[in-house]
Structures are given as C-alpha cells and as structure tokens.
Amino acid sequence: MNGFSTPVIGLFVAVFVLIFLVLRTKVHPLIAMILAACIAGVAGGMTLNATVDSITRGFGTTLGSIGIVIGLGVMMGRILEVSGAAEQIARSFVHWLGHRRETWAMALTGYFVSIPIFVDSAFVILFPIVRALAKKTNRSLLALGVALAGGLVVTHTLVPPTPGPLGAAGIFGVDVGAMMLLGMALAIPPVIAVVLYAQWLGGKYPHVPWDPLAVPSPIGRARESEQGTRPPPAIVLSWLPIAVPIALIFVKALAALVPHGQTDSHTVAMALLQVVAFAGTPVIALSVGTLIAVYTLVPWLDRKESNARMEEGLQAAGIILLVTGAGGALGAVVRDSGAGTALARQIRDLPVSPVMLPFFVATAVRLIQGSGTVACITAASITAPVLAVIPEVNMLMAAQSAVAGALCFSYFNDSLFWVVNRMMGLTDIRQQIFAWSLPTTLAWGVAGTGVAVLNLAFGSGGSLVDPVVPIIVVITIVVAIRYKPKKAGAA
C-alpha cells in the first residue's frame, strides 16, 4: 500500500479533532475521546450503529479488566493519607539511609508512596517533611523537593495501580501484575537520574527563598485534624498495605514459571499454585492490601467513617475511570474500522521498531495537553490496535513504551508543575523549568532508553535506532547543565 487508506485518514482526522477539543475548547477529554471515536468509525466506513456498538464494547471491556483495580488502589491510598502512614514511610527512609543521604531518602519515599497514592496528594502530604529536613540538615530545599517529586512522578507514571499504566495495560491486553513488576524495574534508572539532577540543582540554587508558612497544606491539615494527637502507625504497619500486594503479585509471577504437573502426585502442588495465582491476581492482592490498611492503620475510625474516607478516594477516581473507558472505546473503533491494520503496514517500513510508536505518540499528546494519564491512555488507544496485527511486537513492552512517553517535559499545562513549583516557593519561570520541566524530560529519556534496550535484548523486532532519540535528549540535558555557568541569580 503506497498511500494512506480512508480508515487511516479518518484516524488522523479523529486525532486532530481530539487534540483540538482538549487544547482549545472547554470540551472535557471524556467527551472529546467519544467524539473522536465517532469520527474514526464513520470515516473508516463503519455504520453509525456499528460505531456505537464498538464504542460501548470497548468501554466495557477496558473497565472490566482494570476498573476494580483502580478503585481499590485509590481506596487504599486514601487510608494511607489519613493515617499518616505515607509520612511514616518517608521518615523510615531518612532514618535508614542516614545523614547526607536525604535526597535519596526522599526519592525512595516517592518511589514507593506513589504506587497507591495520587502524585499531587502525595507531594502535598510529604512536603512538610522536606521543609523540616532542609531546615534541620541545612540541605537544599530544592534538591530534596525535586528528588521527592521525581520519585513520585516516575512510579505514578510507570507502575500500576495508578490510572495511566493501568489503562495502558488494559488497552494493550497485558497482565497487570507483569506491568507492575516491569514498571518498578524500569522506574529505577529514571529515579536515579532525577536524584543526581536534584543534587546538581541544589548546588545551582542553594538559597531559594521560601516561607514554611506561605504555602498551606490542606490535605496534610485534614489528616492531622482526623488523626488528632494519635501517634503515627508503626513503620511495619505503614509498609504492610503496599508490601503485601506487591509480594503477592511477585510470588504469582514466580509461580507462573514453575512447570505444571499433570499427574495425581502433583495434586497438592497444583492446588497450592492455584491458590498463589488467585492471591496474586491484582484485584485480590489489592483487596488484601486495602483490608490491611483499614484494620491496622485507622483502628480509631468506625465502619461509617472508614467507608467515608475510602469513598472520598473513589470520588477522585470517577472521572479517571470514565476517561480510561473512553480510551478503550477509541481503541476498539480504531481496531474495528480497519485503521489499525492499514496503519500497521505503513509502520513496518519505519526505521524504528513498532514498539516505540506508543512512546512517541504519548510524548506528543503529553506536550500538547499536559496530562500524563490522558497521554498514556490516548497513546495506548491509538497504537494498540495497530500493533496488535504485527506479530513480532511484545505488547508488554509496548504498554511500557506508552507510559514512559507520558513523562516528557511537564510544564504550564500540567497541574503537577504548579503544585511542585508553588510549594517550593519558585516564581521565576526559568527556575520553574529547571526545577521540574527538565528533570521530567530527563526521566523520559532514561525511561525511553530503558524500554528500547529491554526490547532489543529480550523482546522481538528491536532496532538499534530505537534508543537514539531518548539518548540524544539525555545527553543534551547533561551537556547543557554541565557547561552552564555555576553562578546564577536566585529567585
């Protein structure tokens, strides 16, 4: 096929309309995705009824696989917020790592805490610890704050059960447990890169002015009000709701590698493997984690109060569930209209492997509209039907490619950009970009390189060209900061 077919042209038009509606109008992304799905279906030759059927089927299928997991994740995260367990985890890392390793302690805190808690809330809750550490140890507030925010945003973007990677896993049809374990591994190099950058940034801007009372922490105050004078939960109890689900999922992944016996002598072993597989299913594992959180972290709350706190988390997740389902609807229409198959033929001729397509689509969407979650889901919706007809593509790598692309250059159209910079007292635009836009781009480059290298080593159809663009961006940032004058004015 030398040219683009009608379904492909219809898909391009649908994507253009989607981006225009989100960027330039007051239309919500949920409605924009549904409208884009309608355009893609009709332009691709589908009837109106077939288009509606495809939208509803894709919406239901996507939420059927991940909706419960998202709900459980936000419920458990809300209990971690209310109880003070997130703060206790941060203090435990500071204690374990010791003096002069505070930036690493903050980054590790972010790495783990953001798995169940939304990144904006987690940063607001934990930033008072950053302020206290900066004052007590005379360390740079900027270095500690960027390290914390970097650890938070990387796992929030790469690791389920946060909505973006969960949505990508559901749309690509990959196992959520595998997505979680691979995401945790791929998140390590970007977090290290952000910590090193934060340490450099602390030297560049060692005396950023800040007033510890200037930025209120409504979420932190609400938790303190609910907890009253009660001491925070013990370190072990604080870790249990996060550690147990991860351990169950990890054990299930190991059990899947064990050959299944076919004789009666293996009946007991087979039953045990089935129990492990059941407990390690993300829905069950997160249910266990949520129950542990409720009964160990907030024993002072009665049934009505604990349910109310968890439902507060569900209210925040409602729109995310709808946007995720709409992404699945768009993906179903792209697949049913034939646009995915037609576009796949064109992609085979590209110099990069198909697994990097979600990475670059997510990057473009992220830069245009700002939301990492929407970028993950949109990229997955557009590219999953395309890659599904290319036999050599590793869909798990493709899903990780989509979420890694959503890390790129957080700036003015991203709410987290303002949360991080405002709480650190930064008002100068240049400092704001140095403090948050560049480290997120650095994490994007390192994560993209990691996906490309892993696919090249363990996937299929990888190309040496795949990591070139992310590596170039990383090198450019390193060279730029390495040769910038060290003396710079403070805000």
PDB file of C-alpha atoms in Angstrom, residues 122-350:
ATOM      1  CA  ALA A 122       1.402  12.573  47.960  1.00  0.00           C
ATOM      2  CA  PHE A 123       3.612  15.602  47.304  1.00  0.00           C
ATOM      3  CA  VAL A 124       1.399  17.897  49.382  1.00  0.00           C
ATOM      4  CA  ILE A 125       1.344  15.388  52.244  1.00  0.00           C
ATOM      5  CA  LEU A 126       5.093  14.750  52.261  1.00  0.00           C
ATOM      6  CA  PHE A 127       6.427  18.233  51.530  1.00  0.00           C
ATOM      7  CA  PRO A 128       6.373  19.294  55.220  1.00  0.00           C
ATOM      8  CA  ILE A 129       8.978  16.563  55.800  1.00  0.00           C
ATOM      9  CA  VAL A 130      11.093  18.115  53.036  1.00  0.00           C
ATOM     10  CA  ARG A 131      10.862  21.507  54.740  1.00  0.00           C
ATOM     11  CA  ALA A 132      11.783  20.049  58.116  1.00  0.00           C
ATOM     12  CA  LEU A 133      14.761  18.164  56.667  1.00  0.00           C
ATOM     13  CA  ALA A 134      16.007  21.228  54.813  1.00  0.00           C
ATOM     14  CA  LYS A 135      15.903  23.279  57.991  1.00  0.00           C
ATOM     15  CA  LYS A 136      17.366  20.606  60.263  1.00  0.00           C
ATOM     16  CA  THR A 137      20.195  19.437  57.994  1.00  0.00           C
ATOM     17  CA  ASN A 138      20.850  22.697  56.115  1.00  0.00           C
ATOM     18  CA  ARG A 139      20.307  20.825  52.866  1.00  0.00           C
ATOM     19  CA  SER A 140      18.885  22.461  49.765  1.00  0.00           C
ATOM     20  CA  LEU A 141      15.099  22.601  49.857  1.00  0.00           C
ATOM     21  CA  LEU A 142      15.118  22.484  46.059  1.00  0.00           C
ATOM     22  CA  ALA A 143      17.218  19.307  45.911  1.00  0.00           C
ATOM     23  CA  LEU A 144      15.046  17.496  48.452  1.00  0.00           C
ATOM     24  CA  GLY A 145      11.795  18.662  46.869  1.00  0.00           C
ATOM     25  CA  VAL A 146      12.773  17.705  43.321  1.00  0.00           C
ATOM     26  CA  ALA A 147      14.044  14.304  44.477  1.00  0.00           C
ATOM     27  CA  LEU A 148      10.735  13.615  46.239  1.00  0.00           C
ATOM     28  CA  ALA A 149       8.629  14.822  43.313  1.00  0.00           C
ATOM     29  CA  GLY A 150      10.777  12.879  40.855  1.00  0.00           C
ATOM     30  CA  GLY A 151      10.365   9.617  42.738  1.00  0.00           C
ATOM     31  CA  LEU A 152       6.636  10.237  42.967  1.00  0.00           C
ATOM     32  CA  VAL A 153       6.030  11.070  39.314  1.00  0.00           C
ATOM     33  CA  VAL A 154       8.128   8.240  37.877  1.00  0.00           C
ATOM     34  CA  THR A 155       6.288   5.415  39.635  1.00  0.00           C
ATOM     35  CA  HIS A 156       2.975   7.243  39.259  1.00  0.00           C
ATOM     36  CA  THR A 157       3.547   7.184  35.500  1.00  0.00           C
ATOM     37  CA  LEU A 158       5.119   3.734  35.091  1.00  0.00           C
ATOM     38  CA  VAL A 159       3.664   1.472  37.794  1.00  0.00           C
ATOM     39  CA  PRO A 160       0.071   0.258  38.312  1.00  0.00           C
ATOM     40  CA  PRO A 161      -2.306   0.619  40.102  1.00  0.00           C
ATOM     41  CA  THR A 162      -2.122   4.305  39.169  1.00  0.00           C
ATOM     42  CA  PRO A 163      -4.625   5.029  36.385  1.00  0.00           C
ATOM     43  CA  GLY A 164      -2.265   5.737  33.461  1.00  0.00           C
ATOM     44  CA  PRO A 165      -0.313   2.459  33.445  1.00  0.00           C
ATOM     45  CA  LEU A 166      -3.448   0.538  34.436  1.00  0.00           C
ATOM     46  CA  GLY A 167      -5.286   1.992  31.459  1.00  0.00           C
ATOM     47  CA  ALA A 168      -2.393   1.167  29.142  1.00  0.00           C
ATOM     48  CA  ALA A 169      -2.251  -2.402  30.469  1.00  0.00           C
ATOM     49  CA  GLY A 170      -5.968  -2.873  29.930  1.00  0.00           C
ATOM     50  CA  ILE A 171      -5.979  -1.435  26.410  1.00  0.00           C
ATOM     51  CA  PHE A 172      -2.907  -3.409  25.327  1.00  0.00           C
ATOM     52  CA  GLY A 173      -4.333  -6.525  26.985  1.00  0.00           C
ATOM     53  CA  VAL A 174      -1.289  -7.311  29.127  1.00  0.00           C
ATOM     54  CA  ASP A 175      -1.205  -8.759  32.642  1.00  0.00           C
ATOM     55  CA  VAL A 176      -1.390  -6.030  35.292  1.00  0.00           C
ATOM     56  CA  GLY A 177       0.995  -7.908  37.573  1.00  0.00           C
ATOM     57  CA  ALA A 178       3.616  -8.153  34.834  1.00  0.00           C
ATOM     58  CA  MET A 179       3.089  -4.464  34.083  1.00  0.00           C
ATOM     59  CA  MET A 180       3.632  -3.612  37.750  1.00  0.00           C
ATOM     60  CA  LEU A 181       6.835  -5.640  38.146  1.00  0.00           C
ATOM     61  CA  LEU A 182       8.364  -4.440  34.876  1.00  0.00           C
ATOM     62  CA  GLY A 183       7.340  -0.871  35.653  1.00  0.00           C
ATOM     63  CA  MET A 184       9.024  -0.987  39.060  1.00  0.00           C
ATOM     64  CA  ALA A 185      12.230  -2.220  37.440  1.00  0.00           C
ATOM     65  CA  LEU A 186      12.141   0.349  34.646  1.00  0.00           C
ATOM     66  CA  ALA A 187      11.441   3.139  37.168  1.00  0.00           C
ATOM     67  CA  ILE A 188      14.756   2.681  38.991  1.00  0.00           C
ATOM     68  CA  PRO A 189      17.125   4.291  36.415  1.00  0.00           C
ATOM     69  CA  PRO A 190      14.912   7.391  35.894  1.00  0.00           C
ATOM     70  CA  VAL A 191      14.666   7.917  39.661  1.00  0.00           C
ATOM     71  CA  ILE A 192      18.456   7.694  39.974  1.00  0.00           C
ATOM     72  CA  ALA A 193      18.840  10.199  37.134  1.00  0.00           C
ATOM     73  CA  VAL A 194      16.415  12.621  38.810  1.00  0.00           C
ATOM     74  CA  VAL A 195      18.255  12.359  42.150  1.00  0.00           C
ATOM     75  CA  LEU A 196      21.574  13.166  40.515  1.00  0.00           C
ATOM     76  CA  TYR A 197      19.954  16.092  38.742  1.00  0.00           C
ATOM     77  CA  ALA A 198      18.377  17.260  42.017  1.00  0.00           C
ATOM     78  CA  GLN A 199      21.759  17.238  43.724  1.00  0.00           C
ATOM     79  CA  TRP A 200      23.199  19.351  40.914  1.00  0.00           C
ATOM     80  CA  LEU A 201      20.199  21.680  41.095  1.00  0.00           C
ATOM     81  CA  GLY A 202      20.690  22.132  44.836  1.00  0.00           C
ATOM     82  CA  GLY A 203      24.189  23.386  44.141  1.00  0.00           C
ATOM     83  CA  LYS A 204      22.981  25.738  41.423  1.00  0.00           C
ATOM     84  CA  TYR A 205      20.206  27.265  43.541  1.00  0.00           C
ATOM     85  CA  PRO A 206      21.303  26.652  47.146  1.00  0.00           C
ATOM     86  CA  HIS A 207      19.316  29.506  48.686  1.00  0.00           C
ATOM     87  CA  VAL A 208      15.914  29.576  47.056  1.00  0.00           C
ATOM     88  CA  PRO A 209      13.786  31.740  49.368  1.00  0.00           C
ATOM     89  CA  TRP A 210      10.826  30.040  50.947  1.00  0.00           C
ATOM     90  CA  ASP A 211       8.484  30.608  53.820  1.00  0.00           C
ATOM     91  CA  PRO A 212       7.371  27.420  55.574  1.00  0.00           C
ATOM     92  CA  LEU A 213       4.039  29.063  56.370  1.00  0.00           C
ATOM     93  CA  ALA A 214       3.467  30.620  52.963  1.00  0.00           C
ATOM     94  CA  VAL A 215       2.087  27.518  51.302  1.00  0.00           C
ATOM     95  CA  PRO A 216      -0.711  25.837  53.199  1.00  0.00           C
ATOM     96  CA  SER A 217      -1.119  22.086  53.102  1.00  0.00           C
ATOM     97  CA  PRO A 218      -4.868  21.471  53.194  1.00  0.00           C
ATOM     98  CA  ILE A 219      -4.535  17.725  52.738  1.00  0.00           C
ATOM     99  CA  GLY A 220      -1.938  17.491  55.484  1.00  0.00           C
ATOM    100  CA  ARG A 221      -4.078  19.642  57.799  1.00  0.00           C
ATOM    101  CA  ALA A 222      -7.106  17.476  57.115  1.00  0.00           C
ATOM    102  CA  ARG A 223      -5.156  14.362  58.031  1.00  0.00           C
ATOM    103  CA  GLU A 224      -3.804  15.941  61.200  1.00  0.00           C
ATOM    104  CA  SER A 225      -7.323  17.007  62.156  1.00  0.00           C
ATOM    105  CA  GLU A 226      -8.681  13.496  61.659  1.00  0.00           C
ATOM    106  CA  GLN A 227      -5.786  11.816  63.429  1.00  0.00           C
ATOM    107  CA  GLY A 228      -5.749  14.350  66.270  1.00  0.00           C
ATOM    108  CA  THR A 229      -3.000  13.664  68.800  1.00  0.00           C
ATOM    109  CA  ARG A 230      -2.694   9.992  67.895  1.00  0.00           C
ATOM    110  CA  PRO A 231       0.831   8.808  67.090  1.00  0.00           C
ATOM    111  CA  PRO A 232       1.513   7.698  63.510  1.00  0.00           C
ATOM    112  CA  PRO A 233       1.321   3.966  62.782  1.00  0.00           C
ATOM    113  CA  ALA A 234       4.387   1.816  63.312  1.00  0.00           C
ATOM    114  CA  ILE A 235       6.808   1.502  60.410  1.00  0.00           C
ATOM    115  CA  VAL A 236       5.971  -2.156  59.809  1.00  0.00           C
ATOM    116  CA  LEU A 237       2.236  -1.445  59.745  1.00  0.00           C
ATOM    117  CA  SER A 238       2.781   1.533  57.440  1.00  0.00           C
ATOM    118  CA  TRP A 239       4.561  -0.682  54.922  1.00  0.00           C
ATOM    119  CA  LEU A 240       2.192  -3.657  55.007  1.00  0.00           C
ATOM    120  CA  PRO A 241      -0.584  -2.323  52.706  1.00  0.00           C
ATOM    121  CA  ILE A 242       1.987  -1.601  49.988  1.00  0.00           C
ATOM    122  CA  ALA A 243       4.361  -4.511  50.522  1.00  0.00           C
ATOM    123  CA  VAL A 244       1.799  -7.328  50.756  1.00  0.00           C
ATOM    124  CA  PRO A 245       0.101  -6.747  47.361  1.00  0.00           C
ATOM    125  CA  ILE A 246       3.454  -6.350  45.632  1.00  0.00           C
ATOM    126  CA  ALA A 247       4.731  -9.540  47.284  1.00  0.00           C
ATOM    127  CA  LEU A 248       1.610 -11.495  46.276  1.00  0.00           C
ATOM    128  CA  ILE A 249       1.870 -10.350  42.671  1.00  0.00           C
ATOM    129  CA  PHE A 250       5.592 -11.128  42.618  1.00  0.00           C
ATOM    130  CA  VAL A 251       5.055 -14.639  44.029  1.00  0.00           C
ATOM    131  CA  LYS A 252       2.366 -15.277  41.431  1.00  0.00           C
ATOM    132  CA  ALA A 253       4.806 -14.243  38.689  1.00  0.00           C
ATOM    133  CA  LEU A 254       7.399 -16.677  40.061  1.00  0.00           C
ATOM    134  CA  ALA A 255       4.813 -19.444  40.374  1.00  0.00           C
ATOM    135  CA  ALA A 256       3.898 -18.997  36.718  1.00  0.00           C
ATOM    136  CA  LEU A 257       7.443 -20.081  35.826  1.00  0.00           C
ATOM    137  CA  VAL A 258       7.013 -23.451  37.576  1.00  0.00           C
ATOM    138  CA  PRO A 259       6.045 -26.288  35.175  1.00  0.00           C
ATOM    139  CA  HIS A 260       2.560 -27.555  35.922  1.00  0.00           C
ATOM    140  CA  GLY A 261       2.454 -31.280  36.702  1.00  0.00           C
ATOM    141  CA  GLN A 262      -0.138 -33.444  35.039  1.00  0.00           C
ATOM    142  CA  THR A 263      -0.210 -36.484  37.367  1.00  0.00           C
ATOM    143  CA  ASP A 264      -2.074 -37.162  40.587  1.00  0.00           C
ATOM    144  CA  SER A 265       1.165 -36.956  42.570  1.00  0.00           C
ATOM    145  CA  HIS A 266       1.222 -33.245  41.897  1.00  0.00           C
ATOM    146  CA  THR A 267      -2.315 -32.570  43.102  1.00  0.00           C
ATOM    147  CA  VAL A 268      -1.249 -30.786  46.297  1.00  0.00           C
ATOM    148  CA  ALA A 269       1.372 -28.736  44.474  1.00  0.00           C
ATOM    149  CA  MET A 270      -1.115 -27.793  41.774  1.00  0.00           C
ATOM    150  CA  ALA A 271      -3.663 -26.717  44.379  1.00  0.00           C
ATOM    151  CA  LEU A 272      -1.017 -24.574  46.067  1.00  0.00           C
ATOM    152  CA  LEU A 273      -0.080 -22.976  42.751  1.00  0.00           C
ATOM    153  CA  GLN A 274      -3.731 -22.210  42.095  1.00  0.00           C
ATOM    154  CA  VAL A 275      -4.058 -20.527  45.492  1.00  0.00           C
ATOM    155  CA  VAL A 276      -0.927 -18.472  44.820  1.00  0.00           C
ATOM    156  CA  ALA A 277      -2.227 -17.498  41.380  1.00  0.00           C
ATOM    157  CA  PHE A 278      -5.548 -16.461  42.904  1.00  0.00           C
ATOM    158  CA  ALA A 279      -3.976 -14.406  45.706  1.00  0.00           C
ATOM    159  CA  GLY A 280      -1.540 -12.757  43.280  1.00  0.00           C
ATOM    160  CA  THR A 281      -4.266 -11.539  40.947  1.00  0.00           C
ATOM    161  CA  PRO A 282      -4.171  -7.715  41.205  1.00  0.00           C
ATOM    162  CA  VAL A 283      -7.833  -7.484  42.223  1.00  0.00           C
ATOM    163  CA  ILE A 284      -7.312  -9.916  45.121  1.00  0.00           C
ATOM    164  CA  ALA A 285      -3.875  -8.605  46.075  1.00  0.00           C
ATOM    165  CA  LEU A 286      -5.102  -5.009  46.289  1.00  0.00           C
ATOM    166  CA  SER A 287      -8.221  -6.123  48.156  1.00  0.00           C
ATOM    167  CA  VAL A 288      -5.942  -7.714  50.749  1.00  0.00           C
ATOM    168  CA  GLY A 289      -3.827  -4.547  50.919  1.00  0.00           C
ATOM    169  CA  THR A 290      -6.898  -2.371  51.400  1.00  0.00           C
ATOM    170  CA  LEU A 291      -8.224  -4.601  54.190  1.00  0.00           C
ATOM    171  CA  ILE A 292      -4.834  -4.488  55.915  1.00  0.00           C
ATOM    172  CA  ALA A 293      -4.816  -0.689  55.663  1.00  0.00           C
ATOM    173  CA  VAL A 294      -8.319  -0.355  57.107  1.00  0.00           C
ATOM    174  CA  TYR A 295      -7.801  -2.698  60.066  1.00  0.00           C
ATOM    175  CA  THR A 296      -4.227  -1.760  61.008  1.00  0.00           C
ATOM    176  CA  LEU A 297      -3.743   1.921  60.096  1.00  0.00           C
ATOM    177  CA  VAL A 298      -7.023   3.550  61.153  1.00  0.00           C
ATOM    178  CA  PRO A 299      -8.391   1.471  64.061  1.00  0.00           C
ATOM    179  CA  TRP A 300      -9.895   4.624  65.603  1.00  0.00           C
ATOM    180  CA  LEU A 301     -12.318   5.048  62.678  1.00  0.00           C
ATOM    181  CA  ASP A 302     -15.622   3.226  62.917  1.00  0.00           C
ATOM    182  CA  ARG A 303     -17.277   1.484  59.982  1.00  0.00           C
ATOM    183  CA  LYS A 304     -19.108   4.582  58.763  1.00  0.00           C
ATOM    184  CA  GLU A 305     -16.063   6.872  58.976  1.00  0.00           C
ATOM    185  CA  SER A 306     -13.668   4.419  57.306  1.00  0.00           C
ATOM    186  CA  ASN A 307     -16.122   3.862  54.456  1.00  0.00           C
ATOM    187  CA  ALA A 308     -16.491   7.636  54.072  1.00  0.00           C
ATOM    188  CA  ARG A 309     -12.714   8.083  53.773  1.00  0.00           C
ATOM    189  CA  MET A 310     -12.410   5.369  51.153  1.00  0.00           C
ATOM    190  CA  GLU A 311     -15.331   6.781  49.196  1.00  0.00           C
ATOM    191  CA  GLU A 312     -13.531  10.133  49.085  1.00  0.00           C
ATOM    192  CA  GLY A 313     -10.824   8.380  47.112  1.00  0.00           C
ATOM    193  CA  LEU A 314     -13.412   6.809  44.815  1.00  0.00           C
ATOM    194  CA  GLN A 315     -14.866  10.232  44.052  1.00  0.00           C
ATOM    195  CA  ALA A 316     -11.470  11.364  42.770  1.00  0.00           C
ATOM    196  CA  ALA A 317     -11.151   8.205  40.677  1.00  0.00           C
ATOM    197  CA  GLY A 318     -14.555   8.518  39.000  1.00  0.00           C
ATOM    198  CA  ILE A 319     -13.528  10.744  36.129  1.00  0.00           C
ATOM    199  CA  ILE A 320     -10.318   8.752  35.637  1.00  0.00           C
ATOM    200  CA  LEU A 321     -12.372   5.596  35.207  1.00  0.00           C
ATOM    201  CA  LEU A 322     -14.543   7.314  32.604  1.00  0.00           C
ATOM    202  CA  VAL A 323     -11.564   8.698  30.656  1.00  0.00           C
ATOM    203  CA  THR A 324      -9.882   5.283  30.762  1.00  0.00           C
ATOM    204  CA  GLY A 325     -13.030   3.630  29.446  1.00  0.00           C
ATOM    205  CA  ALA A 326     -13.315   6.249  26.708  1.00  0.00           C
ATOM    206  CA  GLY A 327      -9.733   5.444  25.699  1.00  0.00           C
ATOM    207  CA  GLY A 328     -10.713   1.799  25.377  1.00  0.00           C
ATOM    208  CA  ALA A 329     -13.706   2.848  23.256  1.00  0.00           C
ATOM    209  CA  LEU A 330     -11.482   4.806  20.884  1.00  0.00           C
ATOM    210  CA  GLY A 331      -9.106   1.861  20.607  1.00  0.00           C
ATOM    211  CA  ALA A 332     -11.960  -0.510  19.784  1.00  0.00           C
ATOM    212  CA  VAL A 333     -13.171   1.744  16.970  1.00  0.00           C
ATOM    213  CA  VAL A 334      -9.648   2.059  15.560  1.00  0.00           C
ATOM    214  CA  ARG A 335      -9.418  -1.723  15.524  1.00  0.00           C
ATOM    215  CA  ASP A 336     -12.901  -2.405  14.129  1.00  0.00           C
ATOM    216  CA  SER A 337     -12.661   0.240  11.402  1.00  0.00           C
ATOM    217  CA  GLY A 338      -9.559  -1.351   9.930  1.00  0.00           C
ATOM    218  CA  ALA A 339      -7.397   1.731  10.559  1.00  0.00           C
ATOM    219  CA  GLY A 340      -5.090  -0.246  12.842  1.00  0.00           C
ATOM    220  CA  THR A 341      -4.382  -2.917  10.247  1.00  0.00           C
ATOM    221  CA  ALA A 342      -3.850  -0.365   7.484  1.00  0.00           C
ATOM    222  CA  LEU A 343      -1.531   1.798   9.583  1.00  0.00           C
ATOM    223  CA  ALA A 344       0.460  -1.263  10.685  1.00  0.00           C
ATOM    224  CA  ARG A 345       1.507  -1.844   7.088  1.00  0.00           C
ATOM    225  CA  GLN A 346       2.940   1.667   6.965  1.00  0.00           C
ATOM    226  CA  ILE A 347       4.734   1.306  10.323  1.00  0.00           C
ATOM    227  CA  ARG A 348       6.638  -1.764   9.158  1.00  0.00           C
ATOM    228  CA  ASP A 349       8.626   0.496   6.823  1.00  0.00           C
ATOM    229  CA  LEU A 350       9.775   2.880   9.583  1.00  0.00           C
TER     230      LEU A 350
END
